[in-house]
Each structure stands twice: as structure tokens, then as C-alpha cells.
Short mmCIF file of C-alpha atoms and ligand atoms in Angstrom, two decimals:
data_model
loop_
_atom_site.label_atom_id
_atom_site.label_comp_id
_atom_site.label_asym_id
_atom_site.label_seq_id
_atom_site.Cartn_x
_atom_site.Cartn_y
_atom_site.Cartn_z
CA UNK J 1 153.65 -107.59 174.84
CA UNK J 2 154.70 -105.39 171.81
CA UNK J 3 157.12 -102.99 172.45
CA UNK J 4 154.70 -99.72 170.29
CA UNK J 5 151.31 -101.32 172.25
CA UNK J 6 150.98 -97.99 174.16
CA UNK J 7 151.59 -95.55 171.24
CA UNK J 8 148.62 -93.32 170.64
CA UNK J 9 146.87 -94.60 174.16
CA UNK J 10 145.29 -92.35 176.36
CA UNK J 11 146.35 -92.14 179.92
CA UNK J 12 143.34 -90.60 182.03
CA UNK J 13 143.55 -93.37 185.16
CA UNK J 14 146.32 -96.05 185.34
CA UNK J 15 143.01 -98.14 186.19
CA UNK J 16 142.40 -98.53 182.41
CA UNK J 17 146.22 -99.51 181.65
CA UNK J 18 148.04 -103.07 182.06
CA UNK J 19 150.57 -104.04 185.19
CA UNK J 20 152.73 -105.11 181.97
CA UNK J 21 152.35 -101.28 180.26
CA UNK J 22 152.96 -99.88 183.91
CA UNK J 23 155.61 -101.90 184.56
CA UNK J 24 156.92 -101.04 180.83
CA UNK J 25 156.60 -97.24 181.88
CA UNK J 26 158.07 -98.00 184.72
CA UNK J 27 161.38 -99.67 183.12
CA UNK J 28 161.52 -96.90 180.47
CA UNK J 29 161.20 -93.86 183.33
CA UNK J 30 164.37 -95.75 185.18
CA UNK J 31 166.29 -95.62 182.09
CA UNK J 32 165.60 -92.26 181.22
CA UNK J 33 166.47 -91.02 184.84
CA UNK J 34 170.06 -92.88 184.42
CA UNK J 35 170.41 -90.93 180.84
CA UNK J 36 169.29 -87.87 182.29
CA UNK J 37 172.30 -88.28 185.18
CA UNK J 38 174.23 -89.24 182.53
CA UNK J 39 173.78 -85.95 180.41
CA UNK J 40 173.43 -88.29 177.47
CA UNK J 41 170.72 -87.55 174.91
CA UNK J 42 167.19 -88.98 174.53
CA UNK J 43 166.05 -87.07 172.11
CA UNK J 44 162.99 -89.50 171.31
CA UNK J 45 160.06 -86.99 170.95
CA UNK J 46 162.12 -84.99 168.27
CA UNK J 47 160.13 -81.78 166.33
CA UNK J 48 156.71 -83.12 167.76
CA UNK J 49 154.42 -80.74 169.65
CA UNK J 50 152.61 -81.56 173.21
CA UNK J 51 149.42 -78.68 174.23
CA UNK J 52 149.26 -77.97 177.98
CA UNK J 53 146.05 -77.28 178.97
CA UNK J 54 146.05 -75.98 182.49
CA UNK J 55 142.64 -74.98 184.25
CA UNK J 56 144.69 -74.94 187.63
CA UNK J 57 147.55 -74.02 188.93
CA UNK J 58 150.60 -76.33 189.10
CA UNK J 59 154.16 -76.32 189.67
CA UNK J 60 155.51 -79.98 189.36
CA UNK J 61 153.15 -81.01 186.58
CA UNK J 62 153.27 -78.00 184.62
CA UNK J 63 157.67 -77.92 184.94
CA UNK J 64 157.44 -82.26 184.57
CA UNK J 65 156.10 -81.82 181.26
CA UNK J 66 157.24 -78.44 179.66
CA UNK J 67 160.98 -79.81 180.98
CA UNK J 68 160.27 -83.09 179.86
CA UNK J 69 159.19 -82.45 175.96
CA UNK J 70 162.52 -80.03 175.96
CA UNK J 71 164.77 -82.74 177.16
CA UNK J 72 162.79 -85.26 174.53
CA UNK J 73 163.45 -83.03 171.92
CA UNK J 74 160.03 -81.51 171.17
CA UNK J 75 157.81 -78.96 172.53
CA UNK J 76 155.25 -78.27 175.00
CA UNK J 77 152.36 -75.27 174.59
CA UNK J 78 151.52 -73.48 178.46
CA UNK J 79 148.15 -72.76 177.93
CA UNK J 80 145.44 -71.57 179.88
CA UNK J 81 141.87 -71.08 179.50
CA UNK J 82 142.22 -67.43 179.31
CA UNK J 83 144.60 -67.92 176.45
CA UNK J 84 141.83 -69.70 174.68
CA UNK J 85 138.40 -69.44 173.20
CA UNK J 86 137.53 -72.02 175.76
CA UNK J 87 136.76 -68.86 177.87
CA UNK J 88 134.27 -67.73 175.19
CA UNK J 89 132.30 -71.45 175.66
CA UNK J 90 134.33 -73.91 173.04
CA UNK J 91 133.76 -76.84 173.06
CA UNK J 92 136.50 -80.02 174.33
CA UNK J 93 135.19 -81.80 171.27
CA UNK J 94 136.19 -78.83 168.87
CA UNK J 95 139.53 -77.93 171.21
CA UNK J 96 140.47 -81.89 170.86
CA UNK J 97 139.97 -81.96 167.49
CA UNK J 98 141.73 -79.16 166.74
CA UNK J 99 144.77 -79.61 168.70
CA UNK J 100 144.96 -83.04 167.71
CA UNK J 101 145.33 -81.65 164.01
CA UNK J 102 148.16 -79.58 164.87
CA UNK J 103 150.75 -82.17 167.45
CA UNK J 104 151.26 -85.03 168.89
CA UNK J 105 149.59 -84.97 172.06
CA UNK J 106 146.98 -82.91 174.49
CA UNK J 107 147.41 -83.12 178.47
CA UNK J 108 144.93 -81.03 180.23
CA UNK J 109 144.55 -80.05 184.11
CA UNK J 110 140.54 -79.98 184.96
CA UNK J 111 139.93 -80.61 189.10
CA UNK J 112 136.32 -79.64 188.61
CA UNK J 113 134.52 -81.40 190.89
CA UNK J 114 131.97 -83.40 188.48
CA UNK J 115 133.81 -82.09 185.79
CA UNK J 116 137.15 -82.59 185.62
CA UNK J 117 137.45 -86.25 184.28
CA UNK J 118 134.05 -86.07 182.59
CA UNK J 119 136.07 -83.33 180.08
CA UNK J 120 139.23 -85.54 179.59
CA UNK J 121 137.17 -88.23 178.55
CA UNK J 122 134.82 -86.02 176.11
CA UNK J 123 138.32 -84.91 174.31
CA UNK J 124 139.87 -88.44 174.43
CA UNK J 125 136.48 -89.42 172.54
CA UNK J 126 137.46 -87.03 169.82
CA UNK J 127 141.10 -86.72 169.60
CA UNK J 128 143.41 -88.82 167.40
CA UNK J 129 146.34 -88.04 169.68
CA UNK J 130 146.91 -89.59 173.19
CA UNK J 131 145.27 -87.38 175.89
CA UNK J 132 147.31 -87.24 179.22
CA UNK J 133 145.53 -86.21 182.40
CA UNK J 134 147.71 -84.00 184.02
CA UNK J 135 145.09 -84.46 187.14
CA UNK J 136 141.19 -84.41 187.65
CA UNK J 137 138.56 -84.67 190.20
CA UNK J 138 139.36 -87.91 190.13
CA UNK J 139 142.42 -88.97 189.04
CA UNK J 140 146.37 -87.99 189.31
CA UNK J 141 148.08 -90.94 187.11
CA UNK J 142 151.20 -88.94 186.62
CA UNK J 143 151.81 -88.22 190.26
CA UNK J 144 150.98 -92.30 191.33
CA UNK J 145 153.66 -93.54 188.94
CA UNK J 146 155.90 -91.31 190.30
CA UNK J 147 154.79 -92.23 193.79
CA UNK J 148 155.26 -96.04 192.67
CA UNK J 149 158.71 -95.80 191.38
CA UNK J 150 160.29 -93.98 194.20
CA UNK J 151 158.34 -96.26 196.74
CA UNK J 152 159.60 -99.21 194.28
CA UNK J 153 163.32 -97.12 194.52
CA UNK J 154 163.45 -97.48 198.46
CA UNK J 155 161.58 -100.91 198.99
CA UNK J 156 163.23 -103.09 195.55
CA UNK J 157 160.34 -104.51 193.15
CA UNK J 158 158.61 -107.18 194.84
CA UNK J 159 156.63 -104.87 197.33
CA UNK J 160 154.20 -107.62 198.43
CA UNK J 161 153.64 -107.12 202.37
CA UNK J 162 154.51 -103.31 202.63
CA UNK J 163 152.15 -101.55 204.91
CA UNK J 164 151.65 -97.94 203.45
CA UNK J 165 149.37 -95.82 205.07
CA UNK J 166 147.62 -93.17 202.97
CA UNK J 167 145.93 -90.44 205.50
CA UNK J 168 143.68 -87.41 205.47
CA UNK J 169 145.65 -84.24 207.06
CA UNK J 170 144.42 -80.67 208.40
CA UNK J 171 144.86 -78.15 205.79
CA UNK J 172 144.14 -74.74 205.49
CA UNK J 173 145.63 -73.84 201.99
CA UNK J 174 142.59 -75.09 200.02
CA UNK J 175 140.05 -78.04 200.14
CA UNK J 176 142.90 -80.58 197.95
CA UNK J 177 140.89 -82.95 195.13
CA UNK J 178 140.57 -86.72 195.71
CA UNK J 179 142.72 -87.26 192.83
CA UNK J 180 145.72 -88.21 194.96
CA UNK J 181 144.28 -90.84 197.39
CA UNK J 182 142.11 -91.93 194.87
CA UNK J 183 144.77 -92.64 192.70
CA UNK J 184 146.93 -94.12 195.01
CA UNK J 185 144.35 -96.75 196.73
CA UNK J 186 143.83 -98.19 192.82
CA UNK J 187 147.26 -98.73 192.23
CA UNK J 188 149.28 -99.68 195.27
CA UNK J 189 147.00 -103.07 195.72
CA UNK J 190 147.74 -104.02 191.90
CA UNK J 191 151.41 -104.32 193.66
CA UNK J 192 150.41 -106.28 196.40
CA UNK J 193 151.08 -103.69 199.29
CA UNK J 194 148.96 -103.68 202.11
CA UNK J 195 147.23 -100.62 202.51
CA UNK J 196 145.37 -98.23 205.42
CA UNK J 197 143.50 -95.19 204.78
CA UNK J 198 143.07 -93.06 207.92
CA UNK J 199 140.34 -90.66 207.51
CA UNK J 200 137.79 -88.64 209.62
CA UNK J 201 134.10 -90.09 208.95
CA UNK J 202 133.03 -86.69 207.56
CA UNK J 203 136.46 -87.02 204.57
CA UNK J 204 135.43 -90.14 203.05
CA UNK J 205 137.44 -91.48 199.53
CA UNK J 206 134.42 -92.39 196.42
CA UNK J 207 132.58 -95.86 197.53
CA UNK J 208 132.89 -97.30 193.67
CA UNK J 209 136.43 -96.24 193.64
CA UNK J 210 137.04 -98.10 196.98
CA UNK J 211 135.52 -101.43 195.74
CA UNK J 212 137.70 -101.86 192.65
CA UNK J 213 140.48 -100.72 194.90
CA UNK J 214 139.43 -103.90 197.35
CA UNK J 215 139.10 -105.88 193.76
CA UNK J 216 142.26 -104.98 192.92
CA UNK J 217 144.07 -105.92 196.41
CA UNK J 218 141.73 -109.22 196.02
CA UNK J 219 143.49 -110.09 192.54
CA UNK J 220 147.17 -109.13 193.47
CA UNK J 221 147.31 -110.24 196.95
CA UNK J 222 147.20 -106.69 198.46
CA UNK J 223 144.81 -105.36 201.14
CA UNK J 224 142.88 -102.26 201.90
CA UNK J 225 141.83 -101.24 205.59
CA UNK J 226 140.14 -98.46 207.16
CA UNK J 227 140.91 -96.61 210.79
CA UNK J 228 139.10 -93.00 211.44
CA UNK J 229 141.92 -92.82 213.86
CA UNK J 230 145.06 -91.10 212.73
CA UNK J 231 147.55 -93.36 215.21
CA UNK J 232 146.03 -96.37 214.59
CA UNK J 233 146.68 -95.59 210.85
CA UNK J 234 150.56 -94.54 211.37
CA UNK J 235 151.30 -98.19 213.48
CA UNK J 236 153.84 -99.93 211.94
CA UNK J 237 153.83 -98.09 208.59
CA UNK J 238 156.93 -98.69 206.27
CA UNK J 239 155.18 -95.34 204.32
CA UNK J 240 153.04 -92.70 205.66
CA UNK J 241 151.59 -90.18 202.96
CA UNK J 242 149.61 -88.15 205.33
CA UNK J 243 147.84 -85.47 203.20
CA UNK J 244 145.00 -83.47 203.39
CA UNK J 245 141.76 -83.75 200.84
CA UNK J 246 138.27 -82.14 200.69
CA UNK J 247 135.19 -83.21 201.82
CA UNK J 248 133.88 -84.15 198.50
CA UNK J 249 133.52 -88.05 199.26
CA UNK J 250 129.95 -86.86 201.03
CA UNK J 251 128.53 -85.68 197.88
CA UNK J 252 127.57 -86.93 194.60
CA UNK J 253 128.08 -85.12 191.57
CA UNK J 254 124.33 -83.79 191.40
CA UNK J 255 124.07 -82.55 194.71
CA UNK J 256 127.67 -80.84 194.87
CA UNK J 257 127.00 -79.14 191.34
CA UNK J 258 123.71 -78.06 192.55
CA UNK J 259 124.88 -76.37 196.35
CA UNK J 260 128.27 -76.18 195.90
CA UNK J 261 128.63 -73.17 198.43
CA UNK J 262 126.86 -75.20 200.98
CA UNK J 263 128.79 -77.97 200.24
CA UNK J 264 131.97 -76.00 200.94
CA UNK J 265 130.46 -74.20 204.10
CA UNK J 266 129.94 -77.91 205.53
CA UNK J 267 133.59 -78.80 204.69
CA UNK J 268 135.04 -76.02 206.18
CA UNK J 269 132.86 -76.89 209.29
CA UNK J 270 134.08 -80.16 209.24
CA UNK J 271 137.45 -79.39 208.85
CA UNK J 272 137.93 -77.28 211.83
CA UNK J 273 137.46 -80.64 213.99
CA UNK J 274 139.85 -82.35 212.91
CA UNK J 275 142.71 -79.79 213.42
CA UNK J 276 144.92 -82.57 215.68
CA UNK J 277 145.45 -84.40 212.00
CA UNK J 278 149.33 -83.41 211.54
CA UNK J 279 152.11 -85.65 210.77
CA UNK J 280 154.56 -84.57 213.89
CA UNK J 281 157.30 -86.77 215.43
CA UNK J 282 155.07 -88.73 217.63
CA UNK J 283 153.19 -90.42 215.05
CA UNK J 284 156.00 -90.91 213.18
CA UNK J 285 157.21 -92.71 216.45
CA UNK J 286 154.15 -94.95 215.97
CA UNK J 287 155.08 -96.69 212.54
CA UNK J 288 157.79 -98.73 211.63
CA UNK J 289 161.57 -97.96 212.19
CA UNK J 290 162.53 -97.75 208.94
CA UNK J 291 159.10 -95.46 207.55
CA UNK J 292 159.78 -92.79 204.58
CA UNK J 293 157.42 -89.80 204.29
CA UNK J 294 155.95 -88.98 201.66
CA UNK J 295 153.70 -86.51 200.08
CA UNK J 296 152.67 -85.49 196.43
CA UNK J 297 153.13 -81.31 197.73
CA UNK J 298 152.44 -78.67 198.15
CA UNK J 299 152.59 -79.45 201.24
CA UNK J 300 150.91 -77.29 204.30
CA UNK J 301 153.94 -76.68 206.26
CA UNK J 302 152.75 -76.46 209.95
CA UNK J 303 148.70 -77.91 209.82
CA UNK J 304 149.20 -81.01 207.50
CA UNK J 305 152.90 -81.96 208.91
CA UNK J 306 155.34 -80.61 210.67
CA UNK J 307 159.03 -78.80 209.45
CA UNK J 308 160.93 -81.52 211.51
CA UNK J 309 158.97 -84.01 209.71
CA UNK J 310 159.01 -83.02 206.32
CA UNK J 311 162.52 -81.85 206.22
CA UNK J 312 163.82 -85.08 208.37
CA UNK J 313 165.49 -87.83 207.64
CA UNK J 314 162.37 -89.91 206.69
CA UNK J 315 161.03 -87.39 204.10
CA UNK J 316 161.44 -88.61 200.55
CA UNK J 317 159.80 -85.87 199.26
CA UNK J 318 162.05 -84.39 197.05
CA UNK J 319 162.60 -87.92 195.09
CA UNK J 320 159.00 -88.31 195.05
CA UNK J 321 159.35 -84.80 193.27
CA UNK J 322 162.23 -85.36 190.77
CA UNK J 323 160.67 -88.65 189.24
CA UNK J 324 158.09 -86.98 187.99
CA UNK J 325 159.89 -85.67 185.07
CA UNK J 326 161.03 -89.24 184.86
CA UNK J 327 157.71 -90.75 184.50
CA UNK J 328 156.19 -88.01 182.93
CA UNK J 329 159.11 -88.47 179.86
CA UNK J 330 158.45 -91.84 179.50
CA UNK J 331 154.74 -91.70 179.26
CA UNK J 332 155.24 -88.98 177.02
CA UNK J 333 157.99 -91.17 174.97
CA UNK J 334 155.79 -94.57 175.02
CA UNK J 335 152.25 -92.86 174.22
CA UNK J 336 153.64 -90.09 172.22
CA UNK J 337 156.67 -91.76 170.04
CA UNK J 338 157.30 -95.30 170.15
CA UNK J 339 157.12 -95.86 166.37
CA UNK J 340 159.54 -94.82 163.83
N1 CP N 1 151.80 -82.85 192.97
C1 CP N 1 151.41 -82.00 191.99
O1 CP N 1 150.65 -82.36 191.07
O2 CP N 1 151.95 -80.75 192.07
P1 CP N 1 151.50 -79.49 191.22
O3 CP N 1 150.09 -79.17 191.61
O4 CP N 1 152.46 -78.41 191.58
O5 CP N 1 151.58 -79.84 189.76
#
């Protein structure tokens, strides 16, 4: 494959990307983690200009990128809708083409549900610079590569035959998107793991994003099963992410849009029933001797797992965390850059 195929390319889902560019963003995120130990200089993104467009609130996205365009030698805008006429009704067409006029990229943060991705995809229609989803209703590419190379870190390359276990958690901090799992149970198949998702019938993941995830385990030898019983999910598990999302699954996009504060009141009923769902020593117990924990935070200290857990000796958390600048730099290098 050519070395300057992904310069200019949108990254919205990894779905719509090659195992040879992951695998490329994968190599190049390794060897900029090594120069960053290093304190030797990458400046590959020199004088160009990255917008930020954050509807939401983030820490390890936001600090990933901003970071991440310093260390490549460029710069990244922190904007917010209040800092632009977005709050007065503008358009993503006019803001993409705009922006797009002015740098070299546009990453935007839009968990909308119904929204989110349909916005991304309206400004990657119209922009002539790579748009980067920094997260959606839907999607989270930048935190699944991450997840992918420290999983790839702890378990070596060839992860055929690893059991990872991605599971719904009690939360009370807020009703998380789908991005996460959703993200996770399209890529971990294309890498032949096997995987479980442990949910409570009333927190299902999106059917259509479920079926390419089975199509995807079909065509790389991975596999995708299904337990509404937290235990049964954790047995054996070389990985646990245990994490909680919303209720969303239940709804389409219509009927969410059009009662979404009955929507909520029915996910906050739900919720209470399931308040048992906490990662806690026990299950741990339950999966495999060697299992890492892992978990895209912030976490819920205390409802969605438990301090011993999270700050034990399983918890990879904080990797997880750091190679997110990694992956974020090279994606930003490869889509960004790439050409002299
Ligand atoms: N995991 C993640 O995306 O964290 P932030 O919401 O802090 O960016």
C-alpha cells in the first residue's frame, strides 16, 4: 500500500478504514511513543493548524490532541460552540468549509444522540481537509485504536483466540454514549479476538452495528457472543472492559428525538435494577489468571468498579490512557501530513 494513501482521509469510524491503514497507524503510533520517550523530535505537522470542535466535555481527547499538534509541531484551536456562531444556527456545511479554508484539519466532539455522527459526516461532505471524530453517538475511533494498541502491547500482535469481554456497568455519573462498545465490537473481531458482550436486556448495543460486527468476526476468524449475565461474561476473560452505557440501544433515532425525556425517565428506571453490575474482586476472580482491566474513563469509582479493582494490579488503565496521544499523533501525522 502507498505510504501517503491516508493523507487527506477522513476518520469518522475505523469501519470505513483498511486492517493495512490500521495496522499502518498502528506502526506509526509505536514509533512515535518510542520518540516521544526518547525526547527526540517529530516535528511532522510543522506550522499547520488543527480546529477542535468540542460540543462535550473531554479530558483525554481534548489534552490527546491539543498535546499532540504541539509535540507535532503545529497547532490545535479549543473551541466550543459558545465560541462560535454555531450557537447562532450555522451551518456544519458553512463551519467545514470555512475551517477547511483556514488549516489542515477539523476534529469535532458531537454525542447527540441522532445527531452526533449524522454532523461529522455533513462536514466531511464539504470539507477539503480530513475530519477526525473526536467521538459521536456512535463512534469513538480514537479511543479503539488506543484500546487496540495497548491490548496489542500486553497480548503481542497475533491476538487470534483472546477472549475479551466488553460489559455494561452501573453508573450514576451520566447515561455514557454507545460510542465505546460500539466501537470496540467492530474492531476487535477484524483482529480475530473472541469477544462477549454482557449486557442487561433493557442496555442493548445497535442491531445493524452488531451484524457487521458478527461479519467482521466471520471474515477474520473472531467471534461475538452474548450473556445478560455479568459472571457468565467475566469467565475466563484475558480482558474485561466493564463500563457503563445508556439505554439508547431501545430506541431509534425518530422515537428518541421525538420523547427524549421519556426516553431518559425509562433509562433511569432501568438503570436502578441493575445496580449489582460492578467490576469488584469476585468477578475478577471469575476470568482468567492473567486478565487486565480496562476502561476508556472516566470511570465511576464505586458503582461501575471498584477502587481495589481499578487501582490493582490488573488495571491497565493508565496505558490505555497515555496511548492516546500516541494514536491520536499518528492519525493526525498520516491524515494530516504525510506528503512533502
Ligand atoms: N475516553 C475519553 O474519550 O475521555 P474524555 O471524555 O475525557 O475525552
Amino acid at each position: 500500500m502507498s505510504a501517503t494513501l491516508l493523507h487527506g482521509k477522513h476518520l469518522i469510524s475505523f469501519q470505513e478504514w483498511t486492517k493495512n491503514e490500521i495496522n499502518m497507524t498502528l506502526d506509526a503510533a509505536a514509533d512515535l511513543k518510542r520518540r516521544f520517550a526518547l525526547g527526540e523530535a517529530h516535528r511532522l505537522l510543522q506550522d499547520k493548524t488543527l480546529f477542535m470542535m468540542f460540543f462535550e466535555q473531554s479530558t483525554r481527547t481534548r489534552n490527546s490532541m491539543e498535546a499532540g499538534m504541539t509535540q507535532l509541531g503545529g497547532h490545535a484551536h479549543d473551541l466550543t460552540p459558545d465560541k462560535m456562531q454555531l450557537s447562532h444556527g450555522e451551518s456544519a456545511k458553512d463551519t467545514a468549509m470555512v475551517l477547511s479554508r483556514m488549516g489542515h484539519g477539523i476534529a469535532c466532539r458531537n454525542c447527540f444522540y441522532g445527531i452526533g455522527n449524522q454532523y461529522l459526516r455533513e462536514m466531511a461532505k464539504f470539507s477539503s481537509v480530513p475530519i477526525m471524530s473526536l467521538q459521536d453517538d456512535l463512534y469513538h475511533p480514537m479511543q479503539a485504536i488506543a484500546d487496540l494498541m495497548t491490548i496489542q502491547e500486553y497480548f503481542g500482535k497475533n491476538l487470534k483466540g483472546l477472549k475479551v469481554t466488553i460489559s455494561w456497568a452501573y453508573a450514576t455519573s451520566h447515561a455514557k454514549p454507545l460510542s465505546v462498545p460500539l466501537s470496540q465490537v467492530l474492531l476487535f473481531p477484524r483482529y480475530g479476538m473472541d469477544v462477549t458482550i454482557a449486557a442487561p436486556k433493557e442496555f442493548p448495543l445497535l442491531k445493524d452495528f452488531v451484524a457487521t460486527a458478527e461479519q467482521n468476526s466471520l471474515e477474520n476468524g473472531g467471534s461475538i457472543r452474548f450473556t445478560e449475565n455479568m459472571d457468565e461474561g467475566f469467565e475466563g476473560a484475558h480482558i474485561v472492559i466493564p463500563k457503563n452505557w445508556g439505554g439508547f440501544g431501545n430506541y431509534s433515532f425518530d422515537e428518541y428525538n421525538a420523547n427524549e425525556d421519556e426516553c431518559h425517565k425509562e433509562m433511569k428506571a432501568n438503570l436502578q435494577k441493575y445496580k449489582s453490575w460492578i467490576c469488584d474482586e469476585r468477578r475478577m476472580g471469575l476470568a482468567s489468571k492473567e486478565v487486565k482491566y480496562m476502561h476508556a474513563l472516566p470511570a465511576d469509582r464505586g458503582n461501575e468498579v471498584t477502587n481495589t479493582v481499578i487501582d490493582g494490579p490488573a488495571s491497565i488503565i493508565y496505558d490505555e490512557a497515555e496511548n492516546r496521544l500516541h494514536t491520536a499523533k499518528a492519525i493526525m501525522a498520516l491524515t494530516m501530513g504525510g506528503r512533502p
